[in-house]
mmCIF file of C-alpha atoms in Angstrom:
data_model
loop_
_atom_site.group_PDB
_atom_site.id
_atom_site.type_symbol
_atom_site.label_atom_id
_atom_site.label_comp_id
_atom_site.label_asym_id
_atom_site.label_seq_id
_atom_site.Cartn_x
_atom_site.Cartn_y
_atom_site.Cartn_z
ATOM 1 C CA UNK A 578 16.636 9.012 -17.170
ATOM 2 C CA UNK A 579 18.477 5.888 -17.495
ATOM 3 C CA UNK A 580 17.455 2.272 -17.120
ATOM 4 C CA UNK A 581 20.449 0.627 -14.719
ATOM 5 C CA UNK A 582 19.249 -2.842 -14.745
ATOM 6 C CA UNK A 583 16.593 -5.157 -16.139
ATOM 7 C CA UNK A 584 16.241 -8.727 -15.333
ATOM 8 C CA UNK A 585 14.229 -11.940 -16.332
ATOM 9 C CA UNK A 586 12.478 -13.497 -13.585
ATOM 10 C CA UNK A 587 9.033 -15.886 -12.825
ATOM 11 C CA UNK A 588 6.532 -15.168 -10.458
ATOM 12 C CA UNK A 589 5.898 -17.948 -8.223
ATOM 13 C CA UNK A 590 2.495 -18.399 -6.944
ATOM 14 C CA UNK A 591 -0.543 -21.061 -6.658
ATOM 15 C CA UNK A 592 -2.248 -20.753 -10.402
ATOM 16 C CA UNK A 593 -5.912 -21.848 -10.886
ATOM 17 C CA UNK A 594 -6.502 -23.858 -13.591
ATOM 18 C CA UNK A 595 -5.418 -23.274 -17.077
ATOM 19 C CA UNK A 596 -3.527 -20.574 -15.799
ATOM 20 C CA UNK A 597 0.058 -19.843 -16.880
ATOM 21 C CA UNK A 598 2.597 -18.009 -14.880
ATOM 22 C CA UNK A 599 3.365 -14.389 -15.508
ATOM 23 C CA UNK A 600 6.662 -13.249 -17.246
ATOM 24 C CA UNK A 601 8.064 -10.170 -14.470
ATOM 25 C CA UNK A 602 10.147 -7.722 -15.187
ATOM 26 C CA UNK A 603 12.515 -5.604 -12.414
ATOM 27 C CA UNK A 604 13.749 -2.510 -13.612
ATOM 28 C CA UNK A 605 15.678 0.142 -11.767
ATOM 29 C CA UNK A 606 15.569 4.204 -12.870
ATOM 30 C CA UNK A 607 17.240 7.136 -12.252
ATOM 31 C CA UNK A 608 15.428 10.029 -10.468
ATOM 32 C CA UNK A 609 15.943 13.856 -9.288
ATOM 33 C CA UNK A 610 16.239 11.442 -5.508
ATOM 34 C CA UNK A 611 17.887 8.277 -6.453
ATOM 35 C CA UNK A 612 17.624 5.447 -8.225
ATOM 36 C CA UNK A 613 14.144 3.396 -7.919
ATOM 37 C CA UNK A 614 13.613 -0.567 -8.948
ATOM 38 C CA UNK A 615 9.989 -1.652 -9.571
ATOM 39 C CA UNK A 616 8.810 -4.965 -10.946
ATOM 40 C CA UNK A 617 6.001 -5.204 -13.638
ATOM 41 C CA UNK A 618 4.311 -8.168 -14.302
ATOM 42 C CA UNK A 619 1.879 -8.515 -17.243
ATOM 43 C CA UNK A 620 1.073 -6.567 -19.953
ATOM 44 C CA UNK A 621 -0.473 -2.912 -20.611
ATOM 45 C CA UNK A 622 -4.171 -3.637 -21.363
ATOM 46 C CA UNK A 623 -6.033 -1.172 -23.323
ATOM 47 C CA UNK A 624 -7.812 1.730 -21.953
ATOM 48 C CA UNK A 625 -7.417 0.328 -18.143
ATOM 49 C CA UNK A 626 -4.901 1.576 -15.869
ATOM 50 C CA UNK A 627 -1.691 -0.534 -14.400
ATOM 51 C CA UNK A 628 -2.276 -1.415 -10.533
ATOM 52 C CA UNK A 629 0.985 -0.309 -8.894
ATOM 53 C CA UNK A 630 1.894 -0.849 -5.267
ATOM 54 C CA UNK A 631 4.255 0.631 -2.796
ATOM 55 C CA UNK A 632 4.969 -1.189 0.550
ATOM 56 C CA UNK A 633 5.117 0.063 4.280
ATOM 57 C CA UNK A 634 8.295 0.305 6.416
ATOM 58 C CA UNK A 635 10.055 -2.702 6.920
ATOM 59 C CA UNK A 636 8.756 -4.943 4.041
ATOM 60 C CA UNK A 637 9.279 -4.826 0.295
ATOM 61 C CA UNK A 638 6.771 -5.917 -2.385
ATOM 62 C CA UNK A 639 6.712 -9.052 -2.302
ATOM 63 C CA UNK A 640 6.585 -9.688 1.706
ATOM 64 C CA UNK A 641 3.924 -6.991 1.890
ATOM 65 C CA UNK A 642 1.552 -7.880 -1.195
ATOM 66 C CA UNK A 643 2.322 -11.319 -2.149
ATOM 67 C CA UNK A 644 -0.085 -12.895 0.162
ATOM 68 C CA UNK A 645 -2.688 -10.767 -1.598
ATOM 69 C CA UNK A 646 -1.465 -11.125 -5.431
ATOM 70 C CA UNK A 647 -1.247 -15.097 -4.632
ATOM 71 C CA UNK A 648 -4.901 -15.257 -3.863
ATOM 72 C CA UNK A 649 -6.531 -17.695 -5.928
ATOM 73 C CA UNK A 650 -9.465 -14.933 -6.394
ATOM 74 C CA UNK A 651 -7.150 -12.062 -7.156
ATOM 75 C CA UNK A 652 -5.994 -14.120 -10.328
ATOM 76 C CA UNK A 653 -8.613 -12.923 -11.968
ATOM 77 C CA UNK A 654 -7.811 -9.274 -11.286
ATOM 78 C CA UNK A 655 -4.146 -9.816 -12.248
ATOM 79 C CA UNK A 656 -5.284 -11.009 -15.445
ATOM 80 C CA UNK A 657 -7.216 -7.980 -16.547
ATOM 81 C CA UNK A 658 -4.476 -5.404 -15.284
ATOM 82 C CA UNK A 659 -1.082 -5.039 -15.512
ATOM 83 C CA UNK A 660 1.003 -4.895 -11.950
ATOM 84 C CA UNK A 661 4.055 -2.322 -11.079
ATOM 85 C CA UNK A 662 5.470 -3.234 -7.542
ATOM 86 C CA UNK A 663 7.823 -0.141 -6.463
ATOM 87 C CA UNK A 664 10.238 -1.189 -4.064
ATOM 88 C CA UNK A 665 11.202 2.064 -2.216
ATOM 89 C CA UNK A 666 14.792 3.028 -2.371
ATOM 90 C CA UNK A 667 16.952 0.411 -0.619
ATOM 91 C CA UNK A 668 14.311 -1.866 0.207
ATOM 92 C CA UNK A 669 14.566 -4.178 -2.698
ATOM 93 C CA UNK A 670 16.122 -7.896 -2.573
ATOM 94 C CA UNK A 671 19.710 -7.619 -2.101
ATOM 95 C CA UNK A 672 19.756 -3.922 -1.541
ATOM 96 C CA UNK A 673 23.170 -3.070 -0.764
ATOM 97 C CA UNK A 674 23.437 -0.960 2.376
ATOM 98 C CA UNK A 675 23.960 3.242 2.286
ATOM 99 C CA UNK A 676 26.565 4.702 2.973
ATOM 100 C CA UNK A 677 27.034 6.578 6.795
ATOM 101 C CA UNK A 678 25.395 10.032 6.408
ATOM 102 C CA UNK A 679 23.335 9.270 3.150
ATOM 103 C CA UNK A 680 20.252 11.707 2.777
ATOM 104 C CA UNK A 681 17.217 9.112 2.277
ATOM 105 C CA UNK A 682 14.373 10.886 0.214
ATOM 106 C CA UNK A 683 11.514 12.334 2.186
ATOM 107 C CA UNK A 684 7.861 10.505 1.468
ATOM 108 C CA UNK A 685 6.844 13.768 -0.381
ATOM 109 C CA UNK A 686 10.495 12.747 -2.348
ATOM 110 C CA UNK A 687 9.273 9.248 -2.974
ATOM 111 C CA UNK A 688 5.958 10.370 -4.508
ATOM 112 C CA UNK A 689 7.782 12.400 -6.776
ATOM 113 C CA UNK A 690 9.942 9.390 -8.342
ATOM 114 C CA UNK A 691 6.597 8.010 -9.507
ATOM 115 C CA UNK A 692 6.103 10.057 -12.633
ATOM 116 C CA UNK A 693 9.915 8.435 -14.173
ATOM 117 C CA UNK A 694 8.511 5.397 -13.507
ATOM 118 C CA UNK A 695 5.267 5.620 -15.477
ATOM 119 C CA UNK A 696 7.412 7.910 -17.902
ATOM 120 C CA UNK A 697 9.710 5.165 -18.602
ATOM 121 C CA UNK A 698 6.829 2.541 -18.953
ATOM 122 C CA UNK A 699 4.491 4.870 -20.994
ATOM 123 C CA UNK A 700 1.872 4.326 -18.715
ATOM 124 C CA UNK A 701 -0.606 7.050 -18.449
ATOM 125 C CA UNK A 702 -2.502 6.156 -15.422
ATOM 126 C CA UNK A 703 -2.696 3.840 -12.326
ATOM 127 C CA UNK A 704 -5.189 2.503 -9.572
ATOM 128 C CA UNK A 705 -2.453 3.134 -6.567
ATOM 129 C CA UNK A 706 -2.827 0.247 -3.669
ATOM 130 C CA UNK A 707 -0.668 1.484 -0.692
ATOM 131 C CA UNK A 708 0.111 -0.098 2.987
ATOM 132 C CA UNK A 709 1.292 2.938 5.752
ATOM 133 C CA UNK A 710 3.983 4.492 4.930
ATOM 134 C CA UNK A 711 3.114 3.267 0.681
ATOM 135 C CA UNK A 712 -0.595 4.947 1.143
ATOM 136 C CA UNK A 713 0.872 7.650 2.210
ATOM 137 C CA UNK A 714 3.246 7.910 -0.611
ATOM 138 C CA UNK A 715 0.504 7.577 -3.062
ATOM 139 C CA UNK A 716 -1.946 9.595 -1.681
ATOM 140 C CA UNK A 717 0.667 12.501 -1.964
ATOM 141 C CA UNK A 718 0.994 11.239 -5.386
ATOM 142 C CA UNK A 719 -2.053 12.105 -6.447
ATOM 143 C CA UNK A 720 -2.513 15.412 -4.972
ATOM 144 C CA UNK A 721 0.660 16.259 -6.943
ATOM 145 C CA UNK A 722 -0.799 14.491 -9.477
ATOM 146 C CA UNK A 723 -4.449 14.002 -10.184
ATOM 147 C CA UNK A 724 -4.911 13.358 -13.773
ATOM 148 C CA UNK A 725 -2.774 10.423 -13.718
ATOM 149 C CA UNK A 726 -4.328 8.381 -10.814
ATOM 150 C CA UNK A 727 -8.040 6.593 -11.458
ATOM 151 C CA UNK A 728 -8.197 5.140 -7.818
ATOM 152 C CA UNK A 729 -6.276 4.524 -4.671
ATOM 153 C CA UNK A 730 -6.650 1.860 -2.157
ATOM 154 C CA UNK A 731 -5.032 2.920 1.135
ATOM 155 C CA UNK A 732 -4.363 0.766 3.835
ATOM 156 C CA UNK A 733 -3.722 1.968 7.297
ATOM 157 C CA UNK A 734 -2.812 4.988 6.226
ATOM 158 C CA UNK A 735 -2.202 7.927 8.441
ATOM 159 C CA UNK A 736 -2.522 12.025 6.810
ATOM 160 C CA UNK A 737 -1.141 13.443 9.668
ATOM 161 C CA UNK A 738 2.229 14.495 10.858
ATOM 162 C CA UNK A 739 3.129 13.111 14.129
ATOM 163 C CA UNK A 740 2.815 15.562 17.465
ATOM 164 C CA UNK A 741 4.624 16.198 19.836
ATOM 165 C CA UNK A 742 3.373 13.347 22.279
ATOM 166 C CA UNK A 743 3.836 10.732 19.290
ATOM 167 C CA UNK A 744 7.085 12.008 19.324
ATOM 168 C CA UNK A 745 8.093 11.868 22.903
ATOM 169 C CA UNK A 746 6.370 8.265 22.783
ATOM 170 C CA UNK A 747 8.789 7.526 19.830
ATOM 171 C CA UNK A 748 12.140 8.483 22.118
ATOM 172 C CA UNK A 749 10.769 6.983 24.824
ATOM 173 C CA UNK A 750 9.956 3.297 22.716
ATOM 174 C CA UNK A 751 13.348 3.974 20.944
ATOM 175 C CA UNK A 752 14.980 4.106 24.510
ATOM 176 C CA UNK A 753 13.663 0.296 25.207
ATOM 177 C CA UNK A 754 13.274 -1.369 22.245
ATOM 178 C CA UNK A 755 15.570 -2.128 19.028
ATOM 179 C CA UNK A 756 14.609 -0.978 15.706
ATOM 180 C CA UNK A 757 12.504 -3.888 14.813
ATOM 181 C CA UNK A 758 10.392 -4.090 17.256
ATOM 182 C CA UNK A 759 9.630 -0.186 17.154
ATOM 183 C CA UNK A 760 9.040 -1.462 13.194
ATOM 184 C CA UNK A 761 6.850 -4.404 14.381
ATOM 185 C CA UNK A 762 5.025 -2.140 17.010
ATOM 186 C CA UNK A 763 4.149 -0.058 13.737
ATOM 187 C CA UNK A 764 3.112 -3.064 11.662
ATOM 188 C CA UNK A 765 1.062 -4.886 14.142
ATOM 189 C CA UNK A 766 -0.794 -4.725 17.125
ATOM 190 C CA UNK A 767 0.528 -5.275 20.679
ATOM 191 C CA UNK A 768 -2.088 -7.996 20.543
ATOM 192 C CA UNK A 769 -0.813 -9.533 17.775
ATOM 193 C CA UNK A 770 2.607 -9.542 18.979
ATOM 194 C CA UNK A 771 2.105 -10.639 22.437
ATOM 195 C CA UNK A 772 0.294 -13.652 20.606
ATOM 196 C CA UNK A 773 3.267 -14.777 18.712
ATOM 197 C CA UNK A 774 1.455 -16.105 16.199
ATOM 198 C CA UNK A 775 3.144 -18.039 13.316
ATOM 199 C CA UNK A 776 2.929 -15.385 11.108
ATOM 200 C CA UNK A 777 4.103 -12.830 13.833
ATOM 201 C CA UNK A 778 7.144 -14.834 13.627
ATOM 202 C CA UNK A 779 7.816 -14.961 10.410
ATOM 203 C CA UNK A 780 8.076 -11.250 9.962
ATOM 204 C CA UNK A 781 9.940 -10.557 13.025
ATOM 205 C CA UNK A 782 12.251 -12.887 11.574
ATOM 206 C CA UNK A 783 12.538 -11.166 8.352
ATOM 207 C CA UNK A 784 12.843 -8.154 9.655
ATOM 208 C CA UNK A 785 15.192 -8.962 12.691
ATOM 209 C CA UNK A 786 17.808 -10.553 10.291
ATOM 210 C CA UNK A 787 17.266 -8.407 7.267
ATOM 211 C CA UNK A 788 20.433 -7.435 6.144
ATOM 212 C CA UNK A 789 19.680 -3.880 4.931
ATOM 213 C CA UNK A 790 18.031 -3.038 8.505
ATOM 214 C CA UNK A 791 19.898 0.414 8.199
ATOM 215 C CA UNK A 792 18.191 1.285 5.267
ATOM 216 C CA UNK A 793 14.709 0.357 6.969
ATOM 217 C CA UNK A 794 15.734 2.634 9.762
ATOM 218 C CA UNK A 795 16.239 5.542 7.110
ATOM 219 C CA UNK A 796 12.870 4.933 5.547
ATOM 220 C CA UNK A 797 11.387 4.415 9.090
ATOM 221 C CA UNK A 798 12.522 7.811 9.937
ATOM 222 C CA UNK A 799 11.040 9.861 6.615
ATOM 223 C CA UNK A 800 7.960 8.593 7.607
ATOM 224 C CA UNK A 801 7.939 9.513 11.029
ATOM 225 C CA UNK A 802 8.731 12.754 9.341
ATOM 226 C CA UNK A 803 6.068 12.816 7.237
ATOM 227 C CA UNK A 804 4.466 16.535 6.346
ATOM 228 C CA UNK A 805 0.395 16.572 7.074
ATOM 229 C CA UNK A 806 -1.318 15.756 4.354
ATOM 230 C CA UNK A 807 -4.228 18.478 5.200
ATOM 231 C CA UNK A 808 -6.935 16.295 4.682
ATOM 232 C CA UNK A 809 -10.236 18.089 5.750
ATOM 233 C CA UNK A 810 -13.690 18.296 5.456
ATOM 234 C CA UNK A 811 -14.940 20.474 2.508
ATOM 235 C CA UNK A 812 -11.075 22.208 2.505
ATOM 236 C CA UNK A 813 -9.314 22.660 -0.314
ATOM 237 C CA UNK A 814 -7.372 20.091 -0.752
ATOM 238 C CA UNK A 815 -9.069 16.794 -1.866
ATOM 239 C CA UNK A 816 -7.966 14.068 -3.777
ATOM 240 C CA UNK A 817 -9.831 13.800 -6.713
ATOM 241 C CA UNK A 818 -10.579 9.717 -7.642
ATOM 242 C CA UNK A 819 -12.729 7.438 -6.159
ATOM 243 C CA UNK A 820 -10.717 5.805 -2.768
ATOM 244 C CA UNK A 821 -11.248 2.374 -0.801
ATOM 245 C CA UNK A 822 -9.969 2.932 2.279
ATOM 246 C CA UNK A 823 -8.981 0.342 4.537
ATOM 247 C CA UNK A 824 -7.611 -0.396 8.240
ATOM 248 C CA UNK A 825 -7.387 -3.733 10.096
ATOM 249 C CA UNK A 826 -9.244 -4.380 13.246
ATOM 250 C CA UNK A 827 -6.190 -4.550 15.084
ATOM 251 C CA UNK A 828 -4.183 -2.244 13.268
ATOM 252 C CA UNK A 829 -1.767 -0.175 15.695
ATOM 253 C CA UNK A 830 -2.834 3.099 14.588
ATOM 254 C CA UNK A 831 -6.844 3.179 13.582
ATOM 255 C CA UNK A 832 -10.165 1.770 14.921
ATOM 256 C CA UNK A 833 -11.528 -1.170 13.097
ATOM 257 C CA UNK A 834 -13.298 -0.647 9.370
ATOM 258 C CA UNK A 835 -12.330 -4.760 8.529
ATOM 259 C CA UNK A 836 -14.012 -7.472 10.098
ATOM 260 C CA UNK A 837 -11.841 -10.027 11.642
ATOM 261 C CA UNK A 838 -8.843 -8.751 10.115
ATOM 262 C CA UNK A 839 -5.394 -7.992 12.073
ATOM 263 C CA UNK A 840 -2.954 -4.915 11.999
ATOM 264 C CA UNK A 841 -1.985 -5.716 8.141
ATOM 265 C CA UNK A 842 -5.728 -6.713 6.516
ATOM 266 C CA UNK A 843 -3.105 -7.594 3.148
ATOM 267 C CA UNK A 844 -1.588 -10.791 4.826
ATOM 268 C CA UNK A 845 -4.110 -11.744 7.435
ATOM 269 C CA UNK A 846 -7.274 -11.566 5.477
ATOM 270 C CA UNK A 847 -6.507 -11.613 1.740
ATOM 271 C CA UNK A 848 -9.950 -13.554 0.764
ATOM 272 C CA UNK A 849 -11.744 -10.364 1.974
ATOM 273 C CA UNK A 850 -9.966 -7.702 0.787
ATOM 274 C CA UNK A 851 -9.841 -9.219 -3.217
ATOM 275 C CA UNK A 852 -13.835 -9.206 -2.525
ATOM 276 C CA UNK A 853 -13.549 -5.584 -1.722
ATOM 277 C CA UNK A 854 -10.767 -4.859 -4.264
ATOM 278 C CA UNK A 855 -13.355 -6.793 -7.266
ATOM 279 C CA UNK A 856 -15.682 -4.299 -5.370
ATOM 280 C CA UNK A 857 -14.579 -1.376 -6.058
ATOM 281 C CA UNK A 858 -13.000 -1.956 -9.040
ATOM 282 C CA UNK A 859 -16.632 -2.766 -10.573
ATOM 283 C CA UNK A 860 -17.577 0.686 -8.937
ATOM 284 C CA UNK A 861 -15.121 2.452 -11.250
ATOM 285 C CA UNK A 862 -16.369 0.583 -14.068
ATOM 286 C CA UNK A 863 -14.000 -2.140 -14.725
ATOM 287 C CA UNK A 864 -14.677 -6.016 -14.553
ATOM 288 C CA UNK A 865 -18.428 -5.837 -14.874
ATOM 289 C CA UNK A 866 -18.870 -9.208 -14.997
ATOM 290 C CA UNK A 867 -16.994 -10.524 -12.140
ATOM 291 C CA UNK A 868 -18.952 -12.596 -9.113
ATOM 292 C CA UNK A 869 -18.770 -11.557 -5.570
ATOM 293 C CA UNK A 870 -19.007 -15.264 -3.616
ATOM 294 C CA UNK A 871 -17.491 -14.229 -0.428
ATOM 295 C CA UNK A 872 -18.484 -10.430 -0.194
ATOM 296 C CA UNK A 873 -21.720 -10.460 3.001
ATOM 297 C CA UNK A 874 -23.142 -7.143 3.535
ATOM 298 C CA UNK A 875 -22.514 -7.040 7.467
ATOM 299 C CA UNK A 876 -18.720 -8.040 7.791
ATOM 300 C CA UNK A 877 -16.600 -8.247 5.191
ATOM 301 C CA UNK A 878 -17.835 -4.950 3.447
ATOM 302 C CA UNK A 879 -16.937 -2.845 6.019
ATOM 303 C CA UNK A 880 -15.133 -1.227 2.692
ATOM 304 C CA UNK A 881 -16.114 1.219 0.384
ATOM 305 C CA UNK A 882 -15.340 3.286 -2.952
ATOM 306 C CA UNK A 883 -15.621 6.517 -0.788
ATOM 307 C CA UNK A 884 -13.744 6.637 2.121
ATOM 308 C CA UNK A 885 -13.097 9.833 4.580
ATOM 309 C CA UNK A 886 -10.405 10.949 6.068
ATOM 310 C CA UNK A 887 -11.057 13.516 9.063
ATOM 311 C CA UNK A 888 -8.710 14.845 11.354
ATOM 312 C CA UNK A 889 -6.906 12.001 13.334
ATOM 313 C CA UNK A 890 -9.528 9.673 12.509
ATOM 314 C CA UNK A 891 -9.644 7.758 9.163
ATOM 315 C CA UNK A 892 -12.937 5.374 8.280
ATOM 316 C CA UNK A 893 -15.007 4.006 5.815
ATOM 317 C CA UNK A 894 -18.593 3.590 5.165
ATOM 318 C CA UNK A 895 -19.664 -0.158 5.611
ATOM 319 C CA UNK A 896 -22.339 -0.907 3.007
ATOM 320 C CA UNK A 897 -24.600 -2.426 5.392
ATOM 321 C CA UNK A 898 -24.645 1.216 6.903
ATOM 322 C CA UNK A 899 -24.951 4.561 5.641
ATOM 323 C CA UNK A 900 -23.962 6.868 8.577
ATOM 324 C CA UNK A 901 -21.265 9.152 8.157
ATOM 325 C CA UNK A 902 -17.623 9.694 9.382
ATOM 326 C CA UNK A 903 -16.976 12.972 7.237
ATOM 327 C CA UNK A 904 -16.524 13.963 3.861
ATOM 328 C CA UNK A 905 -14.192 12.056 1.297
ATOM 329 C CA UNK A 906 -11.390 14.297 0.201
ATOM 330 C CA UNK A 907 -12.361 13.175 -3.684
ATOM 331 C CA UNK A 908 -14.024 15.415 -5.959
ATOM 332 C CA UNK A 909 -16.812 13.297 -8.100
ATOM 333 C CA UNK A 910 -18.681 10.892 -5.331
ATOM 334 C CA UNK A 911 -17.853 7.434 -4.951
ATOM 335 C CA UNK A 912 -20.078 4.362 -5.908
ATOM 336 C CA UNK A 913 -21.109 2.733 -3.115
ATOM 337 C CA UNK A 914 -23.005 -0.943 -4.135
ATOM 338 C CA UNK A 915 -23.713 -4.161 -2.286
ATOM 339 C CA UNK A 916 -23.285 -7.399 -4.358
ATOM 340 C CA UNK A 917 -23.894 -10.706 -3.505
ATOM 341 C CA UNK A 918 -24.622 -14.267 -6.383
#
């Protein structure tokens, strides 16, 4: 497994005070798919786990978690763990385009490039935040691979493979729409896109005029040929850490579990989400000692260390409520707190 390329590079974001920028490194490995670049920032702290990401279809790292990692509140996260942002295959800045006919790795692929990443970095275990497409990537992850994964923090994801009416749906969109608006219409809400709101536009610009929109559209299509993940209550396959699962009020593809958040809770509600992040963190045992100043008990903690994923439908437990939407598919039980100062 060999390292193709390594380069020097500063994070730019709003620092509280006394705060000094992160050193980031981008890397790029080969694996049994393809090569892979990621992008650590920080440095390995001991006994805690690295926080790695992986994006949905159409964004990278940065334009899908950068809102959230520049939150002033997050800084304090960042500072106590180190970061690995996976860009998947051909999504990265400057991304040259594949070649006609290339076979682009199936999301059960893409989970398996993970382990040469934390083999080359030594890392031993990771709290995996994923958006779509990523959640999925990392919740197949750590089915394949439990011991290695302490937490996951999925974001609109969706376990199941599509039907046959989402896929006559799909032909029929694909027959009146280009490619990014089918990738907007997965993204966001029809809501949110009839509204045109400023930052509507901003990512139908990017990913209009992106120029590796062919590789999107070969990423696009692995997921939409995504395997069932076989979620179910009391089966057999569970995953096996404590999950946070989370899906925007006017996200395409769920009901509501956020509070006044939109189809991607990550860019439209950041404030909330570190609450719930600092949240659940402190239910795994890490950060003890942070403050919760934004966290209420009725809206913004409609979050939760155990989440449950049945059938078509995917929920949490708010904390201000204790009824049930199934079983999580973890083994030990989630803590489930409210915290307020």
């Amino acid at each position: 497994m060999a390292e193709l390329q390594e380069v020097q590079i500063t994070e730019e974001k709003p620092l509280l005070p006394g705060q000094t920028p992160q050193a980031a490194k981008t890397h790029s490995v080969e694996t049994p798919y393809g090569s892979v670049t990621f992008t650590v920032y920080g440095t390995p702290k001991p006994k805690r786990p690295a926080i790695l990401t992986y994006h949905d279809v159409g964004l990278n790292y940065k334009s899908c978690f950068q809102p959230l990692f520049q939150f002033g509140d997050m800084q304090e996260i960042i500072q106590n763990f180190v970061r690995v942002h996976v860009d998947a295959p051909g999504m990265e800045e400057g991304a040259p385009v594949f070649p006609l006919g290339y076979q682009y790795p199936s999301l059960d692929q893409l989970a398996d490039m993970i382990p040469c990443i934390l083999q080359y970095l030594n890392f031993s275990t990771i709290i995996g935040v994923g958006v779509g497409a990523g959640a999925y990537v990392l919740s197949r992850y750590a089915l394949n691979h439990p011991d290695t994964v302490e937490g996951l923090v999925l974001i609109n994801i969706d376990p199941n493979a599509k039907g046959w009416m989402d896929w006559a749906a799909h032909k029929l969109t694909g027959l009146t729409s280009s490619r990014s608006e089918m990738i907007l219409g997965h993204l966001f809400s029809q809501e949110e896109l009839s509204g045109n709101s400023e930052l509507i536009q901003k990512y139908r610009n990017i990913i209009t005029n992106a120029p590796n929109l062919d590789n999107i559209e070969l990423y696009w299509n692995s997921y939409n040929n995504r395997r069932d993940l076989n979620f179910e209550r009391g089966g057999d396959i569970t995953l096996k850490c404590p999950v946070m699962l989370v899906v925007g009020d006017q996200a395409p593809h769920e009901d509501a579990v956020m509070a006044d958040s939109g189809g991607q809770p990550q860019l439209t509600q950041p404030g909330k989400l570190t609450e719930a992040f600092k949240y659940f963190l402190q239910g795994m045992g890490y950060m003890a000692s942070s403050c919760m100043t934004r966290l209420s008990r009725s809206r913004t903690a409609s979050l939760t260390s155990a989440a449950s994923i049945d059938g078509s439908r995917s929920r949490s437990r708010t904390l201000s409520q204790s009824s049930e939407s199934g079983t999580l598919p973890s083994g030990p039980p989630g803590h489930t707190m409210e915290v307020s100062c």
